[in-house]
XYZ file of C-alpha atoms in Angstrom:
557
model
C 50.499 18.634 95.223
C 49.616 15.422 93.470
C 49.857 15.921 89.633
C 49.406 19.801 89.995
C 52.707 21.714 89.340
C 52.963 25.404 89.528
C 50.699 28.234 90.425
C 49.121 28.434 86.912
C 48.016 24.865 87.089
C 46.853 25.237 90.610
C 44.838 28.196 89.820
C 43.028 26.354 86.988
C 42.540 23.205 89.086
C 41.175 24.944 92.295
C 39.440 28.018 90.772
C 39.025 27.388 87.024
C 40.809 30.604 86.302
C 44.364 31.677 85.223
C 46.767 32.726 87.940
C 46.632 36.348 86.779
C 42.926 36.482 87.472
C 42.733 35.135 90.955
C 41.678 37.554 93.768
C 43.512 38.266 97.012
C 41.717 35.471 98.933
C 42.238 32.872 96.300
C 45.934 33.817 95.989
C 46.313 33.481 99.769
C 44.947 29.925 99.634
C 47.287 29.004 96.856
C 50.185 30.404 98.909
C 48.977 28.344 101.924
C 48.923 25.023 100.052
C 52.673 24.111 99.149
C 53.977 23.447 102.600
C 51.715 20.234 102.662
C 49.276 20.034 99.822
C 47.687 16.780 101.072
C 47.420 18.043 104.637
C 46.002 21.467 103.720
C 43.857 20.198 100.908
C 40.446 21.861 100.541
C 39.097 18.405 99.963
C 40.601 16.802 103.031
C 39.807 16.799 106.799
C 41.977 19.710 107.711
C 40.083 22.591 106.099
C 40.116 24.402 109.392
C 44.063 24.314 109.359
C 43.873 25.626 105.713
C 41.826 28.554 106.956
C 44.318 29.327 109.632
C 47.219 29.159 107.196
C 45.465 31.267 104.806
C 44.710 33.960 107.307
C 48.496 33.682 108.343
C 49.459 34.476 104.813
C 47.100 37.512 104.690
C 48.251 38.785 108.105
C 52.029 38.687 106.922
C 51.027 40.486 103.640
C 49.487 43.161 105.937
C 52.539 43.253 108.145
C 54.821 43.560 105.159
C 52.798 46.456 103.634
C 51.298 44.580 100.611
C 47.701 45.068 101.562
C 45.777 47.365 103.824
C 44.181 46.390 107.155
C 40.699 46.671 105.699
C 41.788 44.361 102.660
C 43.182 41.834 105.185
C 39.957 41.752 107.326
C 37.703 41.531 104.268
C 39.692 38.747 102.697
C 39.864 36.774 105.936
C 36.114 36.806 106.045
C 35.472 36.100 102.404
C 34.038 32.694 101.421
C 35.702 30.978 98.459
C 34.319 28.175 96.396
C 36.731 25.491 95.139
C 36.377 23.493 91.999
C 35.683 19.866 92.067
C 38.678 17.684 92.894
C 39.301 16.086 89.527
C 42.667 14.564 90.766
C 41.001 11.380 92.013
C 39.409 8.518 90.126
C 35.923 9.321 91.503
C 35.630 6.206 93.657
C 35.329 6.387 97.499
C 36.938 9.728 97.480
C 36.701 10.606 101.148
C 38.394 7.252 101.950
C 40.941 7.843 99.267
C 41.962 11.136 100.839
C 41.895 9.531 104.345
C 44.337 6.955 102.966
C 46.567 9.473 101.215
C 46.830 11.483 104.306
C 48.064 8.542 106.177
C 50.584 7.587 103.463
C 52.032 11.082 103.204
C 52.455 11.252 106.869
C 54.276 7.903 107.034
C 56.281 7.992 103.856
C 56.539 11.620 102.946
C 54.941 13.780 100.130
C 57.728 12.895 97.520
C 57.126 9.246 98.044
C 53.475 9.736 97.426
C 54.013 11.804 94.291
C 56.995 10.033 92.837
C 57.628 6.769 94.562
C 55.240 4.672 92.377
C 53.625 3.084 95.462
C 51.077 0.426 94.828
C 48.413 0.419 97.600
C 45.758 -2.180 98.356
C 43.127 -0.829 100.623
C 40.558 -2.580 102.970
C 37.560 -1.075 101.115
C 34.564 -3.259 100.127
C 33.685 -1.167 97.020
C 30.420 -2.926 96.424
C 29.326 -2.095 100.008
C 30.937 1.277 99.588
C 28.779 2.230 96.447
C 25.623 0.955 98.136
C 26.141 3.047 101.205
C 26.940 6.119 99.087
C 23.645 5.730 97.300
C 21.702 5.202 100.592
C 23.341 8.099 102.321
C 22.699 10.522 99.320
C 19.072 9.384 99.025
C 18.455 9.602 102.791
C 20.107 12.843 103.087
C 18.225 14.591 100.223
C 14.972 13.129 101.711
C 15.814 14.449 105.136
C 16.778 17.824 103.807
C 13.047 18.095 102.840
C 11.549 16.495 105.900
C 13.815 17.687 108.783
C 16.255 20.427 107.341
C 19.106 17.719 107.868
C 21.230 18.289 104.723
C 23.962 15.969 105.237
C 24.818 12.374 106.420
C 27.663 10.130 106.789
C 28.343 6.450 107.201
C 31.108 4.045 108.173
C 31.275 0.271 108.123
C 33.822 -1.718 109.933
C 34.739 -5.317 110.346
C 35.003 -5.746 114.296
C 37.155 -8.828 114.086
C 40.003 -7.043 112.287
C 39.292 -3.286 112.481
C 39.356 -3.034 108.690
C 37.390 -0.198 107.293
C 34.937 -1.616 104.803
C 33.176 1.619 103.763
C 33.590 5.340 104.443
C 31.017 7.834 103.198
C 31.928 11.244 104.411
C 29.015 13.158 102.966
C 25.824 12.892 100.861
C 28.030 13.622 97.664
C 31.705 14.471 97.552
C 31.051 16.908 94.593
C 28.039 18.689 96.297
C 29.086 22.319 96.771
C 26.133 23.271 98.809
C 27.098 21.346 101.973
C 30.112 21.280 101.040
C 30.493 17.608 100.191
C 34.127 17.336 100.196
C 34.343 17.829 103.925
C 34.580 14.444 105.561
C 32.021 14.300 108.364
C 33.050 10.779 109.232
C 36.394 12.071 110.636
C 35.063 15.356 112.131
C 34.450 15.882 115.872
C 30.713 16.059 116.887
C 28.733 15.515 120.089
C 27.383 11.939 120.121
C 24.428 12.382 122.250
C 23.085 9.170 123.769
C 25.131 6.972 121.495
C 27.926 7.373 124.120
C 25.800 5.715 126.842
C 26.698 2.044 126.118
C 30.479 2.853 126.884
C 29.518 4.087 130.313
C 27.177 1.168 131.002
C 29.839 -1.201 129.967
C 32.190 0.324 132.631
C 29.409 -0.100 135.193
C 28.896 -3.719 134.294
C 32.626 -4.316 134.671
C 32.307 -2.925 138.284
C 29.578 -5.314 139.239
C 26.319 -3.567 138.348
C 24.090 -5.758 136.112
C 21.186 -5.154 133.626
C 18.865 -6.116 136.540
C 20.114 -3.471 138.816
C 17.332 -0.905 139.578
C 17.822 2.848 139.746
C 15.044 5.374 140.244
C 14.209 7.457 137.128
C 12.876 10.387 139.066
C 13.546 14.215 138.970
C 16.884 14.512 140.510
C 19.307 17.244 141.371
C 23.045 16.417 140.953
C 24.734 19.612 141.829
C 26.040 20.360 145.289
C 25.359 24.073 144.618
C 21.595 23.607 144.753
C 19.209 21.944 146.850
C 17.234 18.701 145.958
C 14.433 20.748 144.311
C 16.759 22.559 142.007
C 16.848 25.829 143.822
C 20.374 27.392 143.833
C 21.941 28.162 147.193
C 22.798 31.637 148.295
C 24.993 33.437 145.775
C 24.732 30.749 143.189
C 23.326 31.177 139.782
C 20.521 28.963 138.528
C 22.608 27.762 135.659
C 24.887 25.892 138.228
C 22.049 23.394 138.983
C 21.966 20.211 137.058
C 18.687 18.417 136.806
C 18.358 16.524 133.547
C 15.087 15.255 131.961
C 14.363 12.527 129.616
C 13.728 13.017 125.893
C 9.822 12.914 126.495
C 9.843 14.853 129.702
C 8.362 11.774 131.628
C 9.945 9.830 134.538
C 9.445 6.131 135.133
C 10.235 5.554 138.819
C 12.091 2.345 139.573
C 13.535 0.929 136.412
C 16.261 -1.752 135.601
C 19.406 -0.690 133.823
C 18.332 -2.915 131.052
C 15.251 -0.883 130.238
C 17.000 2.294 131.217
C 19.675 1.845 128.432
C 17.433 0.340 125.918
C 14.929 3.140 126.248
C 17.742 5.746 126.484
C 16.631 7.295 129.744
C 18.849 10.161 131.135
C 18.552 10.239 134.866
C 19.532 6.657 135.342
C 22.433 7.156 132.796
C 23.661 10.124 134.873
C 23.399 8.059 138.013
C 25.406 5.129 136.660
C 28.066 7.385 135.443
C 28.421 8.627 138.953
C 28.315 5.109 140.442
C 30.945 4.130 137.852
C 33.165 7.061 138.228
C 34.040 9.624 135.631
C 37.744 8.525 135.378
C 36.730 4.844 134.852
C 34.342 5.745 132.164
C 36.923 7.888 130.405
C 39.647 5.358 130.754
C 37.418 2.771 128.995
C 36.474 5.266 126.314
C 40.117 5.795 125.750
C 40.858 2.025 125.665
C 38.056 1.729 123.124
C 39.862 4.018 120.743
C 37.895 7.355 121.389
C 41.020 9.560 121.145
C 39.190 12.925 121.666
C 37.945 11.901 125.027
C 40.882 13.009 127.213
C 41.170 15.048 130.516
C 38.532 14.045 133.003
C 38.670 17.633 134.304
C 36.990 18.892 131.056
C 33.766 16.809 131.749
C 31.069 16.444 134.292
C 28.325 13.907 134.521
C 26.785 15.178 131.323
C 29.503 13.190 129.531
C 27.245 10.059 129.583
C 24.618 12.185 127.749
C 27.156 12.856 124.918
C 28.902 16.045 126.371
C 32.261 15.155 124.705
C 32.973 15.427 120.967
C 34.037 12.219 119.118
C 34.261 11.052 115.465
C 31.844 8.766 113.690
C 34.929 6.658 112.678
C 36.174 6.122 116.233
C 32.684 5.659 117.712
C 31.697 2.958 115.116
C 34.961 1.182 115.730
C 34.507 1.479 119.630
C 31.231 -0.357 119.227
C 33.354 -2.999 117.570
C 34.645 -4.016 120.985
C 31.004 -5.006 121.943
C 30.794 -6.970 118.696
C 34.182 -8.664 119.122
C 33.610 -9.915 122.648
C 35.758 -7.248 124.288
C 38.683 -7.264 121.800
C 39.559 -3.820 120.425
C 41.146 -3.510 116.987
C 42.756 -0.398 115.671
C 40.865 0.877 112.637
C 42.928 0.206 109.529
C 42.528 1.170 105.898
C 45.505 -0.603 104.049
C 46.134 -4.326 103.253
C 49.534 -3.778 101.602
C 51.726 -1.123 100.318
C 54.531 -1.829 97.789
C 57.151 0.706 96.232
C 58.096 1.116 92.823
C 60.373 -1.887 92.792
C 57.575 -4.086 94.198
C 58.995 -4.355 97.619
C 56.558 -4.707 100.407
C 56.730 -1.646 102.594
C 53.865 -2.763 104.928
C 51.185 -5.439 105.193
C 48.070 -5.644 107.179
C 48.414 -7.198 110.637
C 45.853 -7.112 113.519
C 46.542 -4.482 116.200
C 44.271 -5.771 118.884
C 43.978 -5.890 122.735
C 41.433 -6.953 125.165
C 39.720 -4.006 126.869
C 36.610 -5.653 128.248
C 35.764 -9.218 129.299
C 33.160 -11.107 127.351
C 31.072 -11.393 130.499
C 30.610 -7.567 130.070
C 30.139 -7.350 126.354
C 27.677 -9.996 126.321
C 25.429 -7.942 128.746
C 25.893 -4.838 126.574
C 24.990 -6.750 123.355
C 22.032 -8.546 125.234
C 20.573 -5.096 126.241
C 21.151 -3.261 122.832
C 19.646 -6.165 120.880
C 16.602 -6.442 123.282
C 13.662 -5.722 121.050
C 11.131 -5.981 123.928
C 13.022 -3.569 126.153
C 13.005 -1.030 123.385
C 9.468 -1.067 122.526
C 8.368 1.699 125.046
C 10.834 4.175 123.361
C 10.735 2.957 119.727
C 7.580 1.091 119.267
C 7.010 -2.463 117.845
C 7.802 -1.415 114.127
C 11.060 0.363 114.572
C 13.742 0.451 111.824
C 16.080 -0.778 114.548
C 14.593 -4.220 114.271
C 15.577 -6.915 111.784
C 13.170 -9.797 112.316
C 14.762 -12.987 113.579
C 18.370 -11.592 113.151
C 19.762 -10.095 116.448
C 21.199 -6.602 115.774
C 22.382 -4.475 118.538
C 22.042 -0.741 118.141
C 21.881 2.582 119.925
C 20.652 5.953 118.746
C 21.868 9.422 119.852
C 20.449 12.979 119.568
C 21.969 16.040 120.958
C 19.527 18.163 122.952
C 19.920 21.143 120.511
C 19.118 18.862 117.616
C 22.443 19.540 115.821
C 23.571 15.784 115.552
C 21.637 12.508 115.178
C 23.407 9.178 115.367
C 22.694 5.448 114.948
C 25.468 2.821 115.690
C 24.650 -0.850 115.304
C 26.360 -4.246 114.938
C 26.304 -7.951 114.588
C 29.247 -10.161 115.404
C 30.757 -9.564 111.951
C 29.986 -5.918 110.993
C 29.542 -2.505 112.645
C 27.641 0.180 110.818
C 27.604 3.851 112.051
C 25.710 6.755 110.784
C 25.514 10.425 111.496
C 23.050 13.010 110.247
C 22.828 16.816 110.579
C 24.367 19.903 109.035
C 27.962 20.729 108.261
C 27.557 24.201 109.745
C 26.348 22.780 113.077
C 22.895 24.357 112.585
C 19.986 22.530 114.197
C 17.536 20.216 112.266
C 13.887 20.227 112.925
C 13.203 18.920 116.449
C 13.212 15.240 115.628
C 15.200 12.388 117.362
C 17.597 10.064 115.594
C 14.920 7.134 115.759
C 12.862 9.174 113.318
C 15.255 11.054 111.209
C 18.165 8.584 110.758
C 17.158 5.174 111.770
C 15.290 4.349 108.404
C 18.445 5.431 106.564
C 20.650 3.514 108.912
C 18.479 0.369 108.531
C 18.986 0.305 104.777
C 22.747 0.635 105.311
C 22.773 -2.142 107.806
C 20.826 -4.434 105.662
C 23.355 -3.785 102.751
C 26.196 -4.584 105.089
C 24.568 -7.770 106.293
C 23.604 -8.822 102.811
C 22.818 -12.545 102.531
C 25.041 -13.752 105.314
C 23.740 -16.256 107.780
C 22.165 -15.152 110.968
C 24.773 -14.710 113.869
C 23.941 -14.739 117.535
C 25.679 -12.816 120.385
C 26.971 -14.803 123.256
C 24.603 -15.634 126.033
C 25.204 -13.536 129.192
C 26.349 -15.588 132.169
C 23.906 -16.033 135.018
C 23.798 -13.269 137.571
C 25.701 -14.283 140.605
C 25.913 -10.904 142.314
C 26.189 -11.237 146.046
C 23.967 -8.277 146.689
C 20.272 -8.513 146.045
C 20.116 -4.877 145.088
C 22.622 -5.471 142.219
C 20.459 -8.466 141.127
C 17.403 -6.205 140.856
C 15.777 -6.837 144.310
C 15.566 -3.238 145.162
C 12.858 -3.583 147.518
C 14.902 -5.796 149.845
C 16.591 -2.774 151.406
C 13.390 -0.661 151.363
C 12.503 2.329 149.147
C 15.623 4.305 148.986
C 18.608 5.110 146.882
C 20.940 2.347 145.900
C 23.642 4.374 147.710
C 22.153 3.175 150.952
C 23.367 -0.333 149.997
C 26.537 0.081 147.962
C 29.752 1.884 148.111
C 30.186 3.264 144.684
C 33.969 2.370 144.813
C 33.266 -1.182 145.753
C 29.630 -2.067 144.907
C 30.168 -5.851 145.561
C 31.812 -5.107 148.961
C 30.434 -4.559 152.431
C 27.271 -2.310 152.835
C 28.338 1.083 153.752
C 28.335 2.024 157.516
C 27.121 5.510 156.935
C 25.764 5.925 153.462
C 24.842 9.555 153.816
C 28.645 10.283 153.747
C 28.351 9.909 149.951
C 27.927 13.242 148.467
C 24.924 12.325 146.357
C 22.985 10.312 148.963
C 20.591 12.983 150.266
C 19.951 14.451 146.846
C 19.045 10.984 145.359
C 17.056 9.884 148.392
C 15.070 12.985 148.857
C 14.032 12.736 144.994
C 12.981 9.091 145.560
C 10.895 9.940 148.688
C 9.174 12.791 146.915
C 8.336 10.395 144.073
C 7.035 7.631 146.494
C 4.951 10.062 148.235
C 3.265 11.041 145.114
C 3.116 7.788 143.176
C 3.353 5.197 145.864
C 5.458 2.143 146.115
C 5.224 -1.413 145.136
C 7.446 -2.640 147.913
C 5.040 -2.496 150.799
C 7.817 -1.451 153.173
C 7.911 1.744 155.365
C 9.592 4.634 153.572
C 12.960 5.319 155.265
C 13.988 8.827 156.369
C 16.904 10.640 154.653
C 19.722 11.281 156.958
C 22.273 14.060 157.180
C 25.986 13.590 156.892
C 26.021 13.251 160.723
C 23.525 10.428 160.769
C 20.565 12.416 162.252
C 17.187 12.261 160.624
C 16.224 15.345 158.573
C 13.117 16.424 156.767
C 13.148 15.690 153.094
C 12.369 19.288 152.072
C 15.503 20.842 153.685
C 18.490 22.141 151.781
C 21.225 19.468 151.723
C 24.500 21.148 152.878
C 26.599 18.012 151.868
C 24.946 16.738 148.852
C 25.844 16.555 145.135
C 28.768 17.065 142.875
C 29.632 20.307 140.988
C 28.509 20.164 137.402
C 30.153 22.666 134.952
C 27.540 24.610 133.061
C 27.830 22.819 129.707
C 25.391 22.094 126.994
C 23.849 18.733 127.968
C 22.330 16.429 125.137
C 19.433 14.632 126.592
C 17.748 12.741 123.731
C 17.830 9.230 122.511
């Protein structure tokens, strides 16, 4: 592939040894490459597919009698180190490989190697170089402090979808991580950085930042009672009772504060109220291609239960920055062939996926410094003085991934931190581990540009007091007593206990009120069964909840 011709040159390039000196595993890798050298490149994003093809080569060698089964098994498990990729110029190498893969897929390998293509990309190399330095410095520091050995960053222009910078690791040539693997295009769990997408779907349905939900210990699984006890014959692992990152609960809290402070119980409730299919549909419209079949997910999706890439999530936040308009991420401005004929030229690929009335609410919340103080303090690296910057952190509950995504109207910067091998870092959240590094990257992206402001949200004109935040109007009870989740602005439900979550949520609220009191000054209403009769709060609920698959649930900000 590229300028490498023949097995001898390949051996020297990849392993720094003559072809006659390579071992069985190295030979299998070389045999795997020719079918598609760019796609299977050990320096690209398809290293997993290279592994599969190498193992296929070994399997066929065993089947044909060239090696023993023991040799095959040992070779399939052997770790091989590749030499540095010297075929590139040394600039923005993860991005260069990303572009090369696109070109080869579109024009074919021969055109890439022999067609004399002239390619102008979207990269802002000054910003690229700054982010490379920031990521490397931050990752090396975090290796010492938090055992987080790697980091990646992406910067995108939300008005066009143009990729301004792509840093796939702390150092492309670092063999310890290994640095040639592009984490910016790898699938990882996003933690709470996925929450704004679900909240956006909720705002589109009629919920508002002022809407109040109860942040109290709540059971969401129909297989367990409201206290987290599994029903007869059910394993305890089937229960689903998420906690917040600090183990505390706040009681009644607005969606503004719940999102700004990254609280988990309100987030799970808002996903239920919004609907899993609606949230997934919006995620797909915002370009998250790895979020697919709703049957794969439960309510844990809002806490980062689905894997996505840093590139796509950063670009998805561009919808918030660009007032609801999605742009496909693009890396190329122009391609010409050897005869100087234009083969393609940049043009916007945009569509409206959210109204500005919704994105203005999301930006208002994510840039609300005051609302974030209880979770992040007054001197957080998420703050930029007088400049409004919207941002969200994310940490998986097993501390394998930390994220920060933030934006102004003109630029989105996303950052990931962790370890390539998926091992956990020290138990620290993204606001501590990654936010200081991300702040430097965001500052570099903003530069000396003038301050920009997000559109002001429209006045709240919801017809229901409870959607406007007057949760005491209808007494101390779950919001499900006042809204039909399929039509929140519609009529009050005739029998709210028909909703499968009603008794689970209401029991949790009454337990909270009994222990902590209420500021409403109204009688505490009784929970009712699905038949409408009054039932004690401490009984099992035969009709409550939704089944939650026993998945790993990220629960940190």
